[in-house]
């Protein structure tokens, strides 16, 4: 057996083929279907990946169950309210659940989305704005964190509307997370997006006691 044949044989037993090795062998990386592997590849912050001591009871658990059953339905849902209420972790746990049912998922902050778009404007950029938008519109579930930390410029508002409207039209679920209160969130997003959110999923006030508070 030649060296290349040995490599090919070893790779055939793996669920995931390294992209560089796959290119060397003239083949596409083999996608994994393992939920735990996909969870680690979904750009989720390590702190939230490692959270295992989550208390699923009370208002948090009731809200999680309320949202979880809708994920496959192409909803736009906003989780809003005070800091430390577990909104981001809820988004992460929704990704974990969705991956287990075979849905593709991605986690990102609003800042990350805009940074990836801006990177396409560099002279040496290999991505286009359209390609970046496609990466964010293609997952069946997108969790977009810190939506309230954007500058709300016309440029940002245009791109955000384009992204969310594309996902709305394609019936792909999106969870938006913001530290705004309900009224502040509505003012930030504008009536067109709020109407789409209210139609498909709604704005959920997560203003219960912060998990970060010490006793």
PDB file of C-alpha atoms in Angstrom:
ATOM      1  CA  UNK A   1       0.000   0.000   0.000  1.00  0.00           C
ATOM      2  CA  UNK A   2       1.378   3.406  -0.968  1.00  0.00           C
ATOM      3  CA  UNK A   3       1.510   6.346   1.444  1.00  0.00           C
ATOM      4  CA  UNK A   4      -1.381   8.089  -0.294  1.00  0.00           C
ATOM      5  CA  UNK A   5      -3.456   4.909  -0.159  1.00  0.00           C
ATOM      6  CA  UNK A   6      -2.764   4.539   3.574  1.00  0.00           C
ATOM      7  CA  UNK A   7      -3.852   8.126   4.193  1.00  0.00           C
ATOM      8  CA  UNK A   8      -6.976   7.597   2.136  1.00  0.00           C
ATOM      9  CA  UNK A   9      -7.818   4.441   4.096  1.00  0.00           C
ATOM     10  CA  UNK A  10      -7.351   6.194   7.446  1.00  0.00           C
ATOM     11  CA  UNK A  11      -9.436   9.169   6.387  1.00  0.00           C
ATOM     12  CA  UNK A  12     -12.276   6.943   5.247  1.00  0.00           C
ATOM     13  CA  UNK A  13     -12.744   5.808   8.844  1.00  0.00           C
ATOM     14  CA  UNK A  14     -13.145   9.359  10.155  1.00  0.00           C
ATOM     15  CA  UNK A  15     -16.391  11.317  10.350  1.00  0.00           C
ATOM     16  CA  UNK A  16     -14.569  14.579   9.652  1.00  0.00           C
ATOM     17  CA  UNK A  17     -11.836  15.007   7.051  1.00  0.00           C
ATOM     18  CA  UNK A  18      -9.400  17.867   7.641  1.00  0.00           C
ATOM     19  CA  UNK A  19      -9.890  20.486   4.920  1.00  0.00           C
ATOM     20  CA  UNK A  20      -6.170  20.850   4.091  1.00  0.00           C
ATOM     21  CA  UNK A  21      -5.703  17.081   3.820  1.00  0.00           C
ATOM     22  CA  UNK A  22      -8.855  16.763   1.757  1.00  0.00           C
ATOM     23  CA  UNK A  23      -7.610  19.408  -0.662  1.00  0.00           C
ATOM     24  CA  UNK A  24      -4.273  17.568  -0.982  1.00  0.00           C
ATOM     25  CA  UNK A  25      -6.143  14.404  -1.889  1.00  0.00           C
ATOM     26  CA  UNK A  26      -8.353  16.260  -4.349  1.00  0.00           C
ATOM     27  CA  UNK A  27     -11.575  15.688  -2.473  1.00  0.00           C
ATOM     28  CA  UNK A  28     -14.076  17.700  -0.434  1.00  0.00           C
ATOM     29  CA  UNK A  29     -14.034  17.557   3.386  1.00  0.00           C
ATOM     30  CA  UNK A  30     -16.521  14.987   4.602  1.00  0.00           C
ATOM     31  CA  UNK A  31     -19.164  16.741   6.760  1.00  0.00           C
ATOM     32  CA  UNK A  32     -19.786  15.345  10.214  1.00  0.00           C
ATOM     33  CA  UNK A  33     -23.232  14.485  11.516  1.00  0.00           C
ATOM     34  CA  UNK A  34     -22.143  14.084  15.139  1.00  0.00           C
ATOM     35  CA  UNK A  35     -24.062  16.676  17.242  1.00  0.00           C
ATOM     36  CA  UNK A  36     -21.262  17.134  19.799  1.00  0.00           C
ATOM     37  CA  UNK A  37     -18.706  17.823  17.070  1.00  0.00           C
ATOM     38  CA  UNK A  38     -21.072  20.207  15.306  1.00  0.00           C
ATOM     39  CA  UNK A  39     -21.740  21.950  18.637  1.00  0.00           C
ATOM     40  CA  UNK A  40     -18.016  22.682  18.980  1.00  0.00           C
ATOM     41  CA  UNK A  41     -17.911  23.968  15.388  1.00  0.00           C
ATOM     42  CA  UNK A  42     -20.852  26.369  15.782  1.00  0.00           C
ATOM     43  CA  UNK A  43     -18.681  29.319  16.968  1.00  0.00           C
ATOM     44  CA  UNK A  44     -20.096  29.144  20.492  1.00  0.00           C
ATOM     45  CA  UNK A  45     -17.968  30.855  23.183  1.00  0.00           C
ATOM     46  CA  UNK A  46     -16.045  28.306  25.252  1.00  0.00           C
ATOM     47  CA  UNK A  47     -17.554  29.504  28.544  1.00  0.00           C
ATOM     48  CA  UNK A  48     -21.026  28.707  27.247  1.00  0.00           C
ATOM     49  CA  UNK A  49     -19.912  25.409  25.693  1.00  0.00           C
ATOM     50  CA  UNK A  50     -18.629  24.247  29.084  1.00  0.00           C
ATOM     51  CA  UNK A  51     -21.715  25.179  31.089  1.00  0.00           C
ATOM     52  CA  UNK A  52     -23.075  21.966  32.597  1.00  0.00           C
ATOM     53  CA  UNK A  53     -24.560  23.171  35.906  1.00  0.00           C
ATOM     54  CA  UNK A  54     -27.528  24.929  34.348  1.00  0.00           C
ATOM     55  CA  UNK A  55     -30.661  25.219  36.463  1.00  0.00           C
ATOM     56  CA  UNK A  56     -33.492  24.543  34.009  1.00  0.00           C
ATOM     57  CA  UNK A  57     -36.342  25.266  36.393  1.00  0.00           C
ATOM     58  CA  UNK A  58     -38.378  28.389  37.033  1.00  0.00           C
ATOM     59  CA  UNK A  59     -38.978  31.127  34.482  1.00  0.00           C
ATOM     60  CA  UNK A  60     -35.791  30.243  32.569  1.00  0.00           C
ATOM     61  CA  UNK A  61     -36.858  26.647  32.045  1.00  0.00           C
ATOM     62  CA  UNK A  62     -40.422  27.576  31.116  1.00  0.00           C
ATOM     63  CA  UNK A  63     -39.153  30.056  28.522  1.00  0.00           C
ATOM     64  CA  UNK A  64     -36.658  27.538  27.134  1.00  0.00           C
ATOM     65  CA  UNK A  65     -39.413  24.944  26.671  1.00  0.00           C
ATOM     66  CA  UNK A  66     -41.665  27.558  25.071  1.00  0.00           C
ATOM     67  CA  UNK A  67     -39.015  28.445  22.483  1.00  0.00           C
ATOM     68  CA  UNK A  68     -37.590  24.945  21.958  1.00  0.00           C
ATOM     69  CA  UNK A  69     -40.757  23.531  20.442  1.00  0.00           C
ATOM     70  CA  UNK A  70     -40.839  26.292  17.812  1.00  0.00           C
ATOM     71  CA  UNK A  71     -37.270  26.055  16.497  1.00  0.00           C
ATOM     72  CA  UNK A  72     -38.120  23.897  13.485  1.00  0.00           C
ATOM     73  CA  UNK A  73     -40.909  26.256  12.395  1.00  0.00           C
ATOM     74  CA  UNK A  74     -38.886  29.139  10.907  1.00  0.00           C
ATOM     75  CA  UNK A  75     -39.467  31.591  13.742  1.00  0.00           C
ATOM     76  CA  UNK A  76     -37.965  34.975  14.590  1.00  0.00           C
ATOM     77  CA  UNK A  77     -37.788  35.243  18.388  1.00  0.00           C
ATOM     78  CA  UNK A  78     -36.163  37.936  20.524  1.00  0.00           C
ATOM     79  CA  UNK A  79     -34.935  37.240  24.054  1.00  0.00           C
ATOM     80  CA  UNK A  80     -34.625  40.605  25.786  1.00  0.00           C
ATOM     81  CA  UNK A  81     -34.117  41.911  29.302  1.00  0.00           C
ATOM     82  CA  UNK A  82     -31.571  42.456  32.034  1.00  0.00           C
ATOM     83  CA  UNK A  83     -27.996  41.185  31.975  1.00  0.00           C
ATOM     84  CA  UNK A  84     -27.195  37.878  33.625  1.00  0.00           C
ATOM     85  CA  UNK A  85     -30.598  36.267  33.076  1.00  0.00           C
ATOM     86  CA  UNK A  86     -29.160  33.420  30.998  1.00  0.00           C
ATOM     87  CA  UNK A  87     -30.363  34.600  27.594  1.00  0.00           C
ATOM     88  CA  UNK A  88     -27.118  33.717  25.816  1.00  0.00           C
ATOM     89  CA  UNK A  89     -26.939  30.328  27.502  1.00  0.00           C
ATOM     90  CA  UNK A  90     -30.525  29.708  26.455  1.00  0.00           C
ATOM     91  CA  UNK A  91     -29.529  30.400  22.856  1.00  0.00           C
ATOM     92  CA  UNK A  92     -26.630  27.975  23.210  1.00  0.00           C
ATOM     93  CA  UNK A  93     -28.835  25.247  24.686  1.00  0.00           C
ATOM     94  CA  UNK A  94     -31.320  25.762  21.863  1.00  0.00           C
ATOM     95  CA  UNK A  95     -28.457  25.128  19.430  1.00  0.00           C
ATOM     96  CA  UNK A  96     -27.561  21.948  21.330  1.00  0.00           C
ATOM     97  CA  UNK A  97     -31.162  20.732  21.042  1.00  0.00           C
ATOM     98  CA  UNK A  98     -31.462  21.696  17.369  1.00  0.00           C
ATOM     99  CA  UNK A  99     -28.243  19.900  16.408  1.00  0.00           C
ATOM    100  CA  UNK A 100     -29.517  16.735  18.065  1.00  0.00           C
ATOM    101  CA  UNK A 101     -32.496  16.811  15.687  1.00  0.00           C
ATOM    102  CA  UNK A 102     -30.275  17.291  12.622  1.00  0.00           C
ATOM    103  CA  UNK A 103     -30.680  21.045  12.102  1.00  0.00           C
ATOM    104  CA  UNK A 104     -27.666  23.123  11.042  1.00  0.00           C
ATOM    105  CA  UNK A 105     -26.824  25.927  13.476  1.00  0.00           C
ATOM    106  CA  UNK A 106     -24.593  28.925  13.991  1.00  0.00           C
ATOM    107  CA  UNK A 107     -23.896  31.245  16.918  1.00  0.00           C
ATOM    108  CA  UNK A 108     -22.543  34.767  16.398  1.00  0.00           C
ATOM    109  CA  UNK A 109     -22.599  38.201  17.946  1.00  0.00           C
ATOM    110  CA  UNK A 110     -23.989  41.085  15.921  1.00  0.00           C
ATOM    111  CA  UNK A 111     -20.513  42.648  16.033  1.00  0.00           C
ATOM    112  CA  UNK A 112     -19.006  39.472  14.518  1.00  0.00           C
ATOM    113  CA  UNK A 113     -21.516  39.600  11.674  1.00  0.00           C
ATOM    114  CA  UNK A 114     -20.691  43.220  10.833  1.00  0.00           C
ATOM    115  CA  UNK A 115     -16.942  42.580  11.141  1.00  0.00           C
ATOM    116  CA  UNK A 116     -17.148  39.743   8.616  1.00  0.00           C
ATOM    117  CA  UNK A 117     -19.044  42.002   6.221  1.00  0.00           C
ATOM    118  CA  UNK A 118     -16.513  44.826   6.642  1.00  0.00           C
ATOM    119  CA  UNK A 119     -13.640  42.415   5.951  1.00  0.00           C
ATOM    120  CA  UNK A 120     -15.008  41.901   2.426  1.00  0.00           C
ATOM    121  CA  UNK A 121     -14.275  45.564   1.640  1.00  0.00           C
ATOM    122  CA  UNK A 122     -10.502  45.134   1.962  1.00  0.00           C
ATOM    123  CA  UNK A 123      -8.552  45.221  -1.277  1.00  0.00           C
ATOM    124  CA  UNK A 124      -7.139  41.723  -0.652  1.00  0.00           C
ATOM    125  CA  UNK A 125     -10.483  40.209   0.441  1.00  0.00           C
ATOM    126  CA  UNK A 126     -11.407  36.805  -0.962  1.00  0.00           C
ATOM    127  CA  UNK A 127     -14.958  36.874   0.401  1.00  0.00           C
ATOM    128  CA  UNK A 128     -17.803  38.978  -0.939  1.00  0.00           C
ATOM    129  CA  UNK A 129     -20.649  40.552   1.004  1.00  0.00           C
ATOM    130  CA  UNK A 130     -22.989  38.085  -0.685  1.00  0.00           C
ATOM    131  CA  UNK A 131     -20.917  35.083   0.487  1.00  0.00           C
ATOM    132  CA  UNK A 132     -20.873  36.312   4.081  1.00  0.00           C
ATOM    133  CA  UNK A 133     -24.622  36.875   4.026  1.00  0.00           C
ATOM    134  CA  UNK A 134     -25.053  33.355   2.663  1.00  0.00           C
ATOM    135  CA  UNK A 135     -23.023  31.904   5.559  1.00  0.00           C
ATOM    136  CA  UNK A 136     -25.380  33.587   7.995  1.00  0.00           C
ATOM    137  CA  UNK A 137     -28.597  32.860   6.105  1.00  0.00           C
ATOM    138  CA  UNK A 138     -27.939  29.168   5.379  1.00  0.00           C
ATOM    139  CA  UNK A 139     -28.089  27.593   8.908  1.00  0.00           C
ATOM    140  CA  UNK A 140     -31.535  26.384   9.935  1.00  0.00           C
ATOM    141  CA  UNK A 141     -30.986  28.069  13.308  1.00  0.00           C
ATOM    142  CA  UNK A 142     -28.998  31.258  13.867  1.00  0.00           C
ATOM    143  CA  UNK A 143     -28.486  32.673  17.348  1.00  0.00           C
ATOM    144  CA  UNK A 144     -27.452  36.330  17.058  1.00  0.00           C
ATOM    145  CA  UNK A 145     -26.181  37.630  20.386  1.00  0.00           C
ATOM    146  CA  UNK A 146     -25.655  41.201  21.660  1.00  0.00           C
ATOM    147  CA  UNK A 147     -27.940  42.651  19.017  1.00  0.00           C
ATOM    148  CA  UNK A 148     -28.213  45.849  21.048  1.00  0.00           C
ATOM    149  CA  UNK A 149     -24.481  46.607  20.861  1.00  0.00           C
ATOM    150  CA  UNK A 150     -24.525  47.667  17.216  1.00  0.00           C
ATOM    151  CA  UNK A 151     -24.186  51.323  16.209  1.00  0.00           C
ATOM    152  CA  UNK A 152     -27.610  51.422  14.520  1.00  0.00           C
ATOM    153  CA  UNK A 153     -26.145  53.225  11.513  1.00  0.00           C
ATOM    154  CA  UNK A 154     -28.006  53.116   8.207  1.00  0.00           C
ATOM    155  CA  UNK A 155     -25.377  50.658   6.941  1.00  0.00           C
ATOM    156  CA  UNK A 156     -25.821  48.297   9.885  1.00  0.00           C
ATOM    157  CA  UNK A 157     -29.601  48.573   9.821  1.00  0.00           C
ATOM    158  CA  UNK A 158     -29.686  47.794   6.093  1.00  0.00           C
ATOM    159  CA  UNK A 159     -27.524  44.681   6.477  1.00  0.00           C
ATOM    160  CA  UNK A 160     -29.380  43.463   9.534  1.00  0.00           C
ATOM    161  CA  UNK A 161     -32.716  43.849   7.757  1.00  0.00           C
ATOM    162  CA  UNK A 162     -31.323  42.003   4.714  1.00  0.00           C
ATOM    163  CA  UNK A 163     -30.114  39.119   6.878  1.00  0.00           C
ATOM    164  CA  UNK A 164     -33.244  38.757   8.985  1.00  0.00           C
ATOM    165  CA  UNK A 165     -35.633  39.277   6.090  1.00  0.00           C
ATOM    166  CA  UNK A 166     -33.840  36.600   4.033  1.00  0.00           C
ATOM    167  CA  UNK A 167     -34.088  34.173   6.948  1.00  0.00           C
ATOM    168  CA  UNK A 168     -37.735  35.096   7.498  1.00  0.00           C
ATOM    169  CA  UNK A 169     -38.556  34.487   3.816  1.00  0.00           C
ATOM    170  CA  UNK A 170     -36.674  31.159   3.833  1.00  0.00           C
ATOM    171  CA  UNK A 171     -38.445  30.024   7.049  1.00  0.00           C
ATOM    172  CA  UNK A 172     -35.152  29.625   8.924  1.00  0.00           C
ATOM    173  CA  UNK A 173     -35.290  30.214  12.659  1.00  0.00           C
ATOM    174  CA  UNK A 174     -33.423  33.114  14.260  1.00  0.00           C
ATOM    175  CA  UNK A 175     -32.981  33.868  17.950  1.00  0.00           C
ATOM    176  CA  UNK A 176     -32.042  37.490  18.683  1.00  0.00           C
ATOM    177  CA  UNK A 177     -30.565  38.309  22.103  1.00  0.00           C
ATOM    178  CA  UNK A 178     -30.511  41.820  23.537  1.00  0.00           C
ATOM    179  CA  UNK A 179     -30.124  43.564  26.904  1.00  0.00           C
ATOM    180  CA  UNK A 180     -32.763  46.094  25.848  1.00  0.00           C
ATOM    181  CA  UNK A 181     -36.121  46.143  27.554  1.00  0.00           C
ATOM    182  CA  UNK A 182     -39.098  45.360  25.315  1.00  0.00           C
ATOM    183  CA  UNK A 183     -39.726  48.982  24.340  1.00  0.00           C
ATOM    184  CA  UNK A 184     -36.057  49.744  23.728  1.00  0.00           C
ATOM    185  CA  UNK A 185     -35.693  46.638  21.572  1.00  0.00           C
ATOM    186  CA  UNK A 186     -38.685  47.597  19.426  1.00  0.00           C
ATOM    187  CA  UNK A 187     -37.301  51.097  18.911  1.00  0.00           C
ATOM    188  CA  UNK A 188     -33.883  49.694  18.021  1.00  0.00           C
ATOM    189  CA  UNK A 189     -35.137  47.167  15.450  1.00  0.00           C
ATOM    190  CA  UNK A 190     -37.782  49.264  13.726  1.00  0.00           C
ATOM    191  CA  UNK A 191     -41.399  48.428  12.839  1.00  0.00           C
ATOM    192  CA  UNK A 192     -40.718  46.241   9.787  1.00  0.00           C
ATOM    193  CA  UNK A 193     -38.568  43.724  11.683  1.00  0.00           C
ATOM    194  CA  UNK A 194     -40.694  43.891  14.829  1.00  0.00           C
ATOM    195  CA  UNK A 195     -43.778  42.992  12.797  1.00  0.00           C
ATOM    196  CA  UNK A 196     -41.984  39.924  11.395  1.00  0.00           C
ATOM    197  CA  UNK A 197     -40.869  38.920  14.898  1.00  0.00           C
ATOM    198  CA  UNK A 198     -44.369  39.326  16.313  1.00  0.00           C
ATOM    199  CA  UNK A 199     -45.842  37.333  13.420  1.00  0.00           C
ATOM    200  CA  UNK A 200     -43.589  34.293  13.783  1.00  0.00           C
ATOM    201  CA  UNK A 201     -42.353  34.083  17.374  1.00  0.00           C
ATOM    202  CA  UNK A 202     -42.502  37.244  19.444  1.00  0.00           C
ATOM    203  CA  UNK A 203     -40.407  39.270  21.858  1.00  0.00           C
ATOM    204  CA  UNK A 204     -39.889  37.473  25.180  1.00  0.00           C
ATOM    205  CA  UNK A 205     -39.060  39.491  28.288  1.00  0.00           C
ATOM    206  CA  UNK A 206     -36.395  37.630  30.290  1.00  0.00           C
ATOM    207  CA  UNK A 207     -36.260  40.075  33.209  1.00  0.00           C
ATOM    208  CA  UNK A 208     -36.125  37.528  35.996  1.00  0.00           C
ATOM    209  CA  UNK A 209     -33.419  37.536  38.673  1.00  0.00           C
ATOM    210  CA  UNK A 210     -29.848  37.586  37.357  1.00  0.00           C
ATOM    211  CA  UNK A 211     -27.892  34.348  37.723  1.00  0.00           C
ATOM    212  CA  UNK A 212     -24.772  36.477  38.308  1.00  0.00           C
ATOM    213  CA  UNK A 213     -26.035  37.979  41.529  1.00  0.00           C
ATOM    214  CA  UNK A 214     -24.319  36.740  44.679  1.00  0.00           C
ATOM    215  CA  UNK A 215     -26.197  35.802  47.816  1.00  0.00           C
TER     216      UNK A 215
END
